[in-house]
Amino acid sequence: MNNSIFELTDVSFSYLNKFPALCAINAHVKPGEKIAIIGANGCGKSTLLHLLDGLIFPDKGSLKVFGRELTEDAFDDEKFSREFRKKVGLVFQNPDIQLFCPTVKEDIVFGPLQLGIDFKDIEKRLEELINVLGIKDLLQRSPHQLSLGEKRKVALASTLIMDPEVLLLDEPTAGLDPLTTRHIIDLLLSAHAKGKTIITSTHDLHIVEEISDTVFVFSHEKKIVKSGSSAEILKDDQLLRDHNLIHVHSHHHKGAVHVHSHQHLDHHH
Amino acid sequence: MFKKNNFIEHSIQGVLSFLKDSIFSEEVALKKGLLQSLDPRIKVLTFLVLLLQVLWLKDVRILMVFYGFCLALSCLSGVRLWFFLKRTWIFIPLFSLFVAIPAIFSFFTPGDAYATFHVGGIKFVITSQGLAVALLFVGRVLTCVSFAVLLSLTTRHFELLKVLRIFKVPQIFVMTLGMCYRYIYLFVEIIEHTYLAIKSRVGVSVHTQKGQRIVAWNIANLWTRSYQLNEDIYRAMLSRGFTGEPFVLNEFKIKTKDWLWVSWVVMVTFLFIFLNAHIKI
């Protein structure tokens, strides 16, 4: 029996039929997997997540979700549409896009309200989430009054409250301070421990090992050039350098000039 | 940097600070006061009743009592009196004084002469009737504006939008307005940052023509950004299950305090209707 959540076969996508964003992508995602998508800016990571969330659809190739072909027409089936939205949640790269309601509370409960979840259940989930994320004091505030870290937490809460089986995250730690980054990673790990499938796009290499078992590396040609275990990928300096994920760095150390690859993974002493 | 007295700089900064202060500052609405504690639906409905009464009043004295009542309400709601007077009086010359001035002269309102003067050989007569009409008009505008400003100061803007639902305004319309409110702030920030970015690069002074070109380019850029944002937000809504008919949180609750306020407004209404009918001008 095929138990894949996502099956992508030669998937290609271009914006306005002119600007290629993904070229011949092949990938399989199984339940409970932790996957990181890494690559330089503009290599198609966000586009792939939008495809997986059924927001855009392939120009070529096949994308199957839970064994069903994911096409625009599939969303005409109300039951499928509702089930899909319940099962797959996306945290957008720009929290200002995701937080469109006048208050934080309304933003967080927007998803479950659309999905017809009972209000008592919504309140229960909300209570749990705001305690875990420490955002109780923000509920009545407007999203524009929040800091970037707070916005990211609220955006995450607005997806987590839907309790999706698959969590897609587009650069969840970009621009955050180390403590907030840690907090978000812990949340993702705890969601994974509960059996969620986590797919994270990032170019923050120091979080890759923790948030993924499998890594897809994207090239400038909008293709997956390599996939493998996080340990294997992170060891491959040449691959990471070729795709703008690390750079050669020189500095003075103990009276000598050191030149080495720098990937913000660890620091030698 | 732009020149110190640069017209574009002054305009941009003036508009942005006005928007931030008047639209996005909810300092008063978040205070604990009488009007802030009321259910927004009740508050809007009762304020409408009060405004209608103001429009029907024919006696300036009763009108002034109403105005005093409005000032008392503002004090009870933690609004500083001087701030409130500044906010309301700024509109009065604009909306009424200039319109009312001609009415005091005998050309428009004939009647008993109150004062007479000559300008350039033309005789101007201010009539008692004209003065009364102008006073009543200015009084009505002043009181109406004061009530309207008090309502908007003591209610969070998104709550005011939600109240539109009681007038059967479709949910999608109310939601779109709420989103406009949310994103205007984002655009204000974008304009501010773009302006600072330009300021840091263009040098000491900008020729007016070049300045105009920069502003025009920014307007176009903002339009493109808003178009892109519109598409992205729609996707974000779809992603969370939106199918065209939005379901939103409705947390308004009518409490005992609201009913007490309603009873009070009803009593005041009857009292003023009675006085309005029995007091002779």
Coordinates of C-alpha atoms in Angstrom, one line a residue:
Chain A
M1 CA 0.0 0.0 0.0
N2 CA 1.3 3.5 -0.9
N3 CA 1.4 5.5 2.3
S4 CA 3.0 8.7 0.9
I5 CA 1.5 12.0 1.9
F6 CA 3.0 13.9 -1.1
E7 CA 4.2 12.3 -4.3
L8 CA 5.7 14.7 -6.9
T9 CA 6.6 13.3 -10.3
D10 CA 8.3 15.7 -12.7
V11 CA 6.5 18.7 -11.3
S12 CA 7.2 22.0 -13.0
F13 CA 5.8 25.4 -12.4
S14 CA 6.3 28.8 -13.8
Y15 CA 4.9 32.2 -12.9
L16 CA 2.9 33.8 -15.7
N17 CA 4.0 30.9 -17.9
K18 CA 7.2 32.9 -18.4
F19 CA 9.4 32.7 -15.3
P20 CA 10.3 29.1 -14.3
A21 CA 10.0 28.6 -10.5
L22 CA 10.3 24.8 -10.3
C23 CA 11.7 22.3 -12.9
A24 CA 11.0 18.6 -12.9
I25 CA 10.8 18.0 -9.2
N26 CA 10.5 14.4 -8.0
A27 CA 9.9 13.8 -4.3
H28 CA 8.1 11.6 -1.9
V29 CA 7.0 12.6 1.6
K30 CA 5.9 9.9 4.1
P31 CA 3.9 10.5 7.3
G32 CA 5.9 11.6 10.3
E33 CA 8.9 12.7 8.3
K34 CA 11.0 15.8 9.1
I35 CA 12.1 17.4 5.9
A36 CA 14.2 20.5 5.3
I37 CA 14.3 22.2 1.9
I38 CA 17.4 24.3 1.6
G39 CA 18.8 26.4 -1.2
A40 CA 19.7 30.0 -2.0
N41 CA 17.2 32.8 -2.4
G42 CA 14.9 32.5 -5.3
C43 CA 15.5 28.8 -5.9
G44 CA 11.9 27.8 -5.6
K45 CA 11.5 26.7 -2.0
S46 CA 8.5 28.9 -1.2
T47 CA 6.9 28.0 -4.6
L48 CA 7.2 24.3 -3.7
L49 CA 5.5 24.9 -0.3
H50 CA 2.7 26.8 -2.0
L51 CA 2.2 23.9 -4.4
L52 CA 2.1 21.4 -1.5
D53 CA -0.5 23.6 0.2
G54 CA -2.7 23.5 -2.9
L55 CA -2.4 27.3 -3.5
I56 CA -0.9 27.0 -6.9
F57 CA -0.9 24.0 -9.2
P58 CA 1.8 22.3 -11.4
D59 CA 2.1 23.3 -15.1
K60 CA 3.6 19.9 -15.8
G61 CA 3.9 16.6 -14.0
S62 CA 1.8 15.1 -11.2
L63 CA 1.4 16.1 -7.6
K64 CA -0.5 13.6 -5.5
V65 CA -1.7 14.3 -1.9
F66 CA -2.9 11.4 0.3
G67 CA -3.1 9.4 -3.0
R68 CA -5.3 11.9 -4.8
E69 CA -4.2 14.1 -7.7
L70 CA -4.0 17.7 -6.5
T71 CA -5.5 19.9 -9.1
E72 CA -7.6 23.1 -9.0
D73 CA -10.7 21.1 -9.8
A74 CA -10.1 18.8 -6.8
F75 CA -10.9 21.8 -4.6
D76 CA -14.4 22.1 -6.2
D77 CA -15.2 19.1 -4.0
E78 CA -16.1 20.8 -0.8
K79 CA -15.4 17.7 1.3
F80 CA -12.0 17.2 -0.1
S81 CA -11.2 20.9 0.2
R82 CA -12.2 21.0 3.9
E83 CA -10.3 17.8 4.7
F84 CA -7.2 19.0 2.9
R85 CA -7.2 22.3 4.7
K86 CA -7.6 20.5 8.0
K87 CA -4.8 18.2 7.3
V88 CA -2.2 20.5 5.7
G89 CA -1.2 23.8 7.3
L90 CA 1.3 26.4 5.9
V91 CA 3.1 29.1 7.9
F92 CA 4.0 31.8 5.4
Q93 CA 7.4 33.4 5.1
N94 CA 6.0 36.9 5.7
P95 CA 3.8 36.9 8.8
D96 CA 2.2 40.2 7.7
I97 CA 0.6 38.3 4.9
Q98 CA -0.7 35.6 7.3
L99 CA -2.0 38.0 9.9
F100 CA -4.8 39.8 8.1
C101 CA -7.4 40.2 10.9
P102 CA -7.7 43.3 13.1
T103 CA -6.7 41.4 16.3
V104 CA -4.3 38.6 17.2
K105 CA -7.1 36.5 18.6
E106 CA -9.2 36.8 15.5
D107 CA -6.3 35.8 13.4
I108 CA -5.5 32.7 15.4
V109 CA -9.1 31.4 15.3
F110 CA -9.7 32.4 11.7
G111 CA -8.7 28.9 10.3
P112 CA -10.8 26.7 12.6
L113 CA -13.8 29.0 12.3
Q114 CA -13.7 28.6 8.5
L115 CA -13.4 24.8 8.9
G116 CA -16.5 24.7 11.1
I117 CA -14.7 23.5 14.2
D118 CA -16.9 23.7 17.3
F119 CA -16.2 27.0 19.1
K120 CA -15.6 25.2 22.5
D121 CA -12.9 23.1 20.9
I122 CA -11.4 26.3 19.3
E123 CA -11.3 28.0 22.7
K124 CA -9.7 24.9 24.3
R125 CA -7.0 24.8 21.6
L126 CA -6.5 28.5 21.8
E127 CA -6.0 28.4 25.6
E128 CA -3.4 25.6 25.2
L129 CA -1.5 27.3 22.4
I130 CA -1.3 30.7 24.0
N131 CA 0.2 29.2 27.1
V132 CA 2.7 27.1 25.1
L133 CA 3.7 30.1 23.0
G134 CA 3.5 32.7 25.8
I135 CA 1.3 35.0 23.7
K136 CA -1.6 35.5 26.1
D137 CA -1.0 39.2 26.5
L138 CA -1.0 39.7 22.7
L139 CA -4.5 38.4 22.0
Q140 CA -6.3 41.8 22.0
R141 CA -3.5 43.6 20.2
S142 CA -3.5 44.4 16.5
P143 CA -0.9 42.5 14.5
H144 CA 0.8 45.7 13.3
Q145 CA 1.7 46.4 17.0
L146 CA 3.8 43.2 17.3
S147 CA 7.5 42.6 16.8
L148 CA 8.7 40.2 14.1
G149 CA 9.3 37.4 16.7
E150 CA 5.8 37.9 18.1
K151 CA 4.3 38.0 14.6
R152 CA 6.0 34.7 13.8
K153 CA 4.7 33.1 16.9
V154 CA 1.2 34.3 16.2
A155 CA 1.4 33.1 12.6
L156 CA 2.6 29.7 13.9
A157 CA -0.3 29.6 16.4
S158 CA -2.8 30.4 13.6
T159 CA -1.7 27.3 11.8
L160 CA -1.1 25.0 14.8
I161 CA -4.6 25.7 16.1
M162 CA -5.9 23.8 13.1
D163 CA -4.0 20.8 14.3
P164 CA -2.8 19.8 10.8
E165 CA -1.2 16.4 10.1
V166 CA 1.3 18.1 7.8
L167 CA 3.0 21.4 8.8
L168 CA 4.7 23.4 6.1
L169 CA 6.9 26.2 7.2
D170 CA 8.5 28.8 5.1
E171 CA 11.6 30.2 6.7
P172 CA 10.1 30.2 10.2
T173 CA 13.2 31.5 11.9
A174 CA 14.3 34.2 9.4
G175 CA 15.3 37.4 11.2
L176 CA 14.7 36.0 14.7
D177 CA 16.9 36.4 17.8
P178 CA 18.5 33.1 19.1
L179 CA 16.0 32.7 22.0
T180 CA 12.9 33.0 19.8
T181 CA 14.5 30.7 17.2
R182 CA 15.1 28.1 19.9
H183 CA 11.5 28.4 21.1
I184 CA 10.2 27.9 17.6
I185 CA 12.4 24.9 17.0
D186 CA 11.3 23.3 20.3
L187 CA 7.7 23.8 19.2
L188 CA 8.3 22.1 15.9
L189 CA 10.1 19.2 17.6
S190 CA 7.2 18.8 20.0
A191 CA 4.8 18.8 17.1
H192 CA 6.9 16.1 15.3
A193 CA 7.0 14.1 18.5
K194 CA 3.2 14.0 18.3
G195 CA 3.4 12.5 14.9
K196 CA 3.1 15.5 12.6
T197 CA 4.9 15.6 9.3
I198 CA 7.1 18.7 9.2
I199 CA 8.4 20.3 6.0
T200 CA 10.6 23.4 6.5
S201 CA 12.1 25.6 4.0
T202 CA 15.2 27.5 5.3
H203 CA 18.7 28.6 4.5
D204 CA 19.5 28.8 8.2
L205 CA 21.8 25.8 8.2
H206 CA 22.3 25.7 12.0
I207 CA 18.7 24.6 12.5
V208 CA 18.7 22.0 9.7
E209 CA 20.1 19.1 11.7
E210 CA 17.5 19.5 14.4
I211 CA 14.4 20.1 12.3
S212 CA 15.0 17.4 9.7
D213 CA 15.9 13.8 9.0
T214 CA 15.9 14.3 5.3
V215 CA 17.2 17.4 3.3
F216 CA 16.3 18.5 -0.2
V217 CA 18.9 20.8 -1.7
F218 CA 17.6 23.2 -4.4
S219 CA 19.8 24.6 -7.1
H220 CA 19.6 27.9 -9.0
E221 CA 18.1 25.9 -11.8
K222 CA 15.0 25.3 -9.6
K223 CA 15.7 21.6 -9.3
I224 CA 16.4 19.3 -6.4
V225 CA 20.1 18.6 -6.9
K226 CA 20.5 16.3 -4.0
S227 CA 18.5 14.7 -1.2
G228 CA 19.7 12.7 1.7
S229 CA 20.0 12.6 5.4
S230 CA 20.8 15.9 7.1
A231 CA 24.1 14.6 8.4
E232 CA 25.2 13.6 4.9
I233 CA 24.1 16.9 3.3
L234 CA 25.6 19.1 5.9
K235 CA 29.0 17.3 5.6
D236 CA 29.1 18.0 1.9
D237 CA 30.9 21.4 1.9
Q238 CA 31.3 21.5 -1.9
L239 CA 27.6 21.0 -2.5
L240 CA 26.7 23.7 0.1
R241 CA 29.2 26.1 -1.4
D242 CA 28.0 25.5 -4.9
H243 CA 24.5 26.5 -3.8
N244 CA 25.3 29.6 -1.8
L245 CA 24.6 28.0 1.5
I246 CA 28.1 28.5 2.9
H247 CA 30.9 30.8 2.0
V248 CA 34.7 30.9 2.4
H249 CA 35.6 32.9 5.4
S250 CA 39.0 34.2 6.5
H251 CA 39.8 35.6 10.0
H252 CA 42.7 36.1 12.4
H253 CA 43.0 33.4 15.0
K254 CA 45.9 32.8 17.4
G255 CA 48.2 35.0 15.3
A256 CA 47.5 33.3 12.0
V257 CA 45.1 33.9 9.2
H258 CA 42.6 31.0 8.9
V259 CA 40.6 30.4 5.7
H260 CA 37.8 27.9 5.9
S261 CA 34.2 27.3 4.9
H262 CA 31.8 29.1 7.1
Q263 CA 28.3 27.8 7.6
H264 CA 27.3 29.1 11.0
L265 CA 27.0 25.5 12.2
D266 CA 29.6 25.5 14.8
H267 CA 32.6 27.5 15.9
H268 CA 36.1 26.1 16.5
H269 CA 37.8 27.1 19.7
Chain B
M1 CA 19.0 64.8 2.9
F2 CA 16.0 66.7 1.7
K3 CA 16.2 70.5 2.4
K4 CA 14.9 71.4 5.8
N5 CA 11.9 73.2 4.4
N6 CA 11.2 70.6 1.7
F7 CA 7.5 70.5 0.8
I8 CA 7.5 66.8 -0.1
E9 CA 9.2 65.9 3.2
H10 CA 6.7 68.0 5.2
S11 CA 3.8 66.5 3.3
I12 CA 4.9 62.9 3.8
Q13 CA 5.7 63.3 7.4
G14 CA 2.5 65.3 8.1
V15 CA 0.3 62.7 6.5
L16 CA 2.0 59.7 8.1
S17 CA 2.0 61.2 11.6
F18 CA -1.7 62.2 11.2
L19 CA -2.6 58.7 10.1
K20 CA -0.7 57.1 13.0
D21 CA -2.1 59.5 15.6
S22 CA -5.7 59.7 14.5
I23 CA -6.4 56.2 13.0
F24 CA -4.0 53.8 14.7
S25 CA -3.6 55.2 18.1
E26 CA -6.1 53.5 20.4
E27 CA -4.7 55.0 23.5
V28 CA -8.1 56.3 24.7
A29 CA -10.1 53.3 23.5
L30 CA -7.9 51.0 25.6
K31 CA -8.5 53.0 28.8
K32 CA -10.9 51.9 31.5
G33 CA -13.8 54.3 31.4
L34 CA -17.5 54.5 31.2
L35 CA -17.9 54.4 27.4
Q36 CA -15.1 51.9 26.9
S37 CA -16.9 49.5 29.1
L38 CA -20.1 49.4 27.0
D39 CA -20.9 46.9 24.3
P40 CA -19.9 48.6 21.0
R41 CA -23.3 47.7 19.4
I42 CA -25.2 49.4 22.3
K43 CA -22.9 52.3 22.2
V44 CA -23.3 52.9 18.5
L45 CA -27.1 52.6 18.6
T46 CA -27.5 54.9 21.6
F47 CA -25.1 57.5 20.1
L48 CA -27.2 57.4 17.0
V49 CA -30.3 58.1 19.1
L50 CA -28.5 61.0 20.8
L51 CA -27.3 62.4 17.4
L52 CA -30.9 62.3 16.1
Q53 CA -32.1 64.2 19.1
V54 CA -29.4 66.8 18.5
L55 CA -30.7 67.2 15.0
W56 CA -34.3 67.7 16.1
L57 CA -33.5 70.2 18.9
K58 CA -34.7 73.7 18.3
D59 CA -33.5 75.4 21.4
V60 CA -29.9 76.5 21.7
R61 CA -30.1 76.2 25.6
I62 CA -31.1 72.6 25.4
L63 CA -28.4 72.0 22.8
M64 CA -25.8 73.4 25.1
V65 CA -27.0 71.1 27.9
F66 CA -26.5 68.2 25.4
Y67 CA -23.0 69.5 24.6
G68 CA -22.3 69.7 28.4
F69 CA -23.5 66.1 28.7
C70 CA -21.1 65.1 25.9
L71 CA -18.2 66.8 27.7
A72 CA -19.2 65.1 31.0
L73 CA -19.2 61.7 29.2
S74 CA -15.8 62.4 27.8
C75 CA -14.4 63.1 31.3
L76 CA -16.0 60.0 32.7
S77 CA -14.3 58.0 29.9
G78 CA -10.8 59.3 30.7
V79 CA -10.5 61.6 27.7
R80 CA -8.5 64.7 28.6
L81 CA -10.8 67.8 28.2
W82 CA -8.3 69.9 26.4
F83 CA -7.4 67.1 24.0
F84 CA -11.1 66.5 23.3
L85 CA -11.9 70.2 22.7
K86 CA -8.9 70.4 20.3
R87 CA -10.1 67.3 18.4
T88 CA -13.7 68.6 18.0
W89 CA -13.2 72.4 17.6
I90 CA -10.8 71.8 14.7
F91 CA -13.7 70.7 12.6
I92 CA -16.2 73.4 13.6
P93 CA -14.9 76.3 11.5
L94 CA -14.5 73.9 8.6
F95 CA -18.0 72.5 8.7
S96 CA -20.1 75.2 10.1
L97 CA -18.7 78.5 10.9
F98 CA -17.9 79.5 7.4
V99 CA -21.3 78.4 6.2
A100 CA -23.1 80.0 9.1
I101 CA -21.5 83.5 8.9
P102 CA -23.5 84.7 5.9
A103 CA -26.8 83.6 7.6
I104 CA -26.3 86.3 10.4
F105 CA -26.7 89.1 7.9
S106 CA -30.0 90.6 6.8
F107 CA -29.3 89.7 3.1
F108 CA -30.0 86.0 4.0
T109 CA -32.1 86.2 7.2
P110 CA -34.2 89.4 7.4
G111 CA -35.4 90.5 10.9
D112 CA -34.6 92.8 13.8
A113 CA -31.3 94.6 13.5
Y114 CA -28.9 93.6 16.2
A115 CA -25.8 95.4 14.9
T116 CA -25.0 97.5 11.8
F117 CA -21.7 98.4 10.2
H118 CA -20.4 99.7 6.8
V119 CA -17.7 98.2 4.6
G120 CA -16.8 100.0 1.4
G121 CA -20.0 102.0 1.5
I122 CA -22.2 98.8 1.8
K123 CA -24.4 98.6 4.8
F124 CA -24.2 95.2 6.7
V125 CA -27.0 94.5 9.2
I126 CA -26.6 91.6 11.6
T127 CA -30.1 90.4 12.6
S128 CA -31.2 88.8 15.9
Q129 CA -33.0 86.0 13.9
G130 CA -29.9 85.5 11.8
L131 CA -27.7 85.2 14.9
A132 CA -30.1 82.7 16.4
V133 CA -30.2 80.6 13.3
A134 CA -26.4 80.6 13.0
L135 CA -25.9 79.8 16.7
L136 CA -28.4 76.9 16.4
F137 CA -26.6 75.6 13.3
V138 CA -23.1 75.9 14.8
G139 CA -24.4 74.4 18.1
R140 CA -25.8 71.4 16.3
V141 CA -22.7 70.8 14.3
L142 CA -20.5 71.2 17.4
T143 CA -22.6 68.7 19.5
C144 CA -22.9 66.2 16.6
V145 CA -19.1 66.3 15.9
S146 CA -18.4 66.0 19.6
F147 CA -20.5 62.9 20.0
A148 CA -19.0 61.4 16.8
V149 CA -15.5 62.1 17.9
L150 CA -16.2 60.7 21.4
L151 CA -17.6 57.5 19.9
S152 CA -14.6 57.0 17.7
L153 CA -12.1 57.8 20.5
T154 CA -13.6 55.4 23.0
T155 CA -14.2 52.5 20.6
R156 CA -11.5 50.4 18.9
H157 CA -11.8 50.9 15.2
F158 CA -12.2 47.2 14.3
E159 CA -15.1 47.0 16.8
L160 CA -16.8 49.9 15.1
L161 CA -16.4 48.1 11.8
K162 CA -17.9 44.9 13.3
V163 CA -20.9 46.9 14.5
L164 CA -21.8 47.5 10.9
R165 CA -23.1 43.9 11.0
I166 CA -26.1 45.0 13.0
F167 CA -27.1 47.2 10.1
K168 CA -27.0 44.0 8.0
V169 CA -23.9 45.0 6.1
P170 CA -22.5 41.8 4.6
Q171 CA -19.8 40.0 6.5
I172 CA -17.4 40.0 3.6
F173 CA -17.7 43.8 3.3
V174 CA -17.0 44.2 7.0
M175 CA -14.1 41.9 6.8
T176 CA -12.6 43.6 3.8
L177 CA -12.9 47.0 5.6
G178 CA -11.1 45.4 8.6
M179 CA -8.3 44.2 6.4
C180 CA -8.0 47.6 4.8
Y181 CA -7.5 49.1 8.2
R182 CA -4.9 46.5 9.0
Y183 CA -2.9 47.0 5.8
I184 CA -3.1 50.7 5.6
Y185 CA -0.7 50.7 8.6
L186 CA 1.6 48.3 6.7
F187 CA 1.7 50.7 3.8
V188 CA 2.3 53.7 6.1
E189 CA 5.3 51.8 7.3
I190 CA 6.5 51.0 3.8
I191 CA 6.1 54.7 2.7
E192 CA 8.1 55.7 5.8
H193 CA 10.9 53.3 5.2
T194 CA 11.0 54.0 1.5
Y195 CA 11.2 57.7 2.3
L196 CA 14.1 57.1 4.7
A197 CA 15.9 55.0 2.1
I198 CA 15.6 57.8 -0.4
K199 CA 16.6 60.4 2.1
S200 CA 19.8 58.4 2.9
R201 CA 20.8 58.3 -0.7
V202 CA 19.8 61.4 -2.6
G203 CA 22.2 63.9 -1.1
V204 CA 21.7 67.3 0.3
S205 CA 18.9 68.7 -1.8
V206 CA 16.4 67.4 -4.4
H207 CA 15.2 69.5 -7.3
T208 CA 11.4 69.9 -7.1
Q209 CA 11.0 68.1 -10.4
K210 CA 13.2 65.2 -9.3
G211 CA 11.3 65.1 -6.0
Q212 CA 8.0 64.9 -7.8
R213 CA 9.4 62.0 -9.9
I214 CA 10.5 60.2 -6.8
V215 CA 7.0 60.6 -5.3
A216 CA 5.3 59.4 -8.5
W217 CA 7.6 56.4 -8.7
N218 CA 6.8 55.6 -5.1
I219 CA 3.1 55.7 -5.7
A220 CA 3.5 53.3 -8.7
N221 CA 5.7 51.1 -6.6
L222 CA 3.2 51.1 -3.8
W223 CA 0.4 50.2 -6.2
T224 CA 2.4 47.2 -7.4
R225 CA 3.1 46.1 -3.9
S226 CA -0.5 46.4 -2.8
Y227 CA -1.5 44.3 -5.8
Q228 CA 1.0 41.6 -4.9
L229 CA -0.1 41.7 -1.3
N230 CA -3.7 41.3 -2.3
E231 CA -2.8 38.1 -4.0
D232 CA -0.7 36.8 -1.2
I233 CA -3.3 37.5 1.5
Y234 CA -6.0 35.7 -0.6
R235 CA -3.7 32.7 -0.7
A236 CA -3.1 32.9 3.1
M237 CA -6.9 32.9 3.6
L238 CA -7.4 30.0 1.2
S239 CA -4.7 28.1 3.1
R240 CA -6.7 28.4 6.3
G241 CA -10.0 27.1 4.8
F242 CA -11.6 30.3 3.5
T243 CA -14.1 29.4 0.8
G244 CA -15.7 32.8 0.0
E245 CA -18.1 33.2 3.0
P246 CA -16.1 34.3 6.0
F247 CA -16.9 33.1 9.5
V248 CA -15.5 35.5 12.1
L249 CA -15.3 35.7 15.9
N250 CA -18.2 37.5 17.5
E251 CA -17.5 38.2 21.1
F252 CA -19.8 41.0 21.9
K253 CA -21.8 40.5 25.1
I254 CA -24.5 42.8 26.5
K255 CA -24.1 43.2 30.3
T256 CA -26.2 44.8 33.0
K257 CA -24.2 48.0 32.7
D258 CA -25.3 48.2 29.0
W259 CA -28.9 47.9 29.9
L260 CA -28.5 50.6 32.6
W261 CA -26.9 52.9 30.0
V262 CA -29.8 52.2 27.5
S263 CA -32.4 53.0 30.2
W264 CA -30.5 56.2 30.9
V265 CA -30.4 57.2 27.3
V266 CA -34.1 56.4 26.9
M267 CA -35.0 58.6 29.9
V268 CA -32.8 61.5 28.6
T269 CA -34.5 61.1 25.2
F270 CA -38.0 61.5 26.6
L271 CA -37.0 64.3 28.8
F272 CA -35.5 66.3 25.9
I273 CA -38.4 65.5 23.6
F274 CA -40.7 66.9 26.3
L275 CA -38.6 70.0 26.9
N276 CA -38.2 70.5 23.1
A277 CA -42.0 70.5 22.7
H278 CA -42.8 72.7 25.7
I279 CA -40.1 75.3 25.9
K280 CA -40.8 78.3 23.7
I281 CA -37.9 79.9 21.8

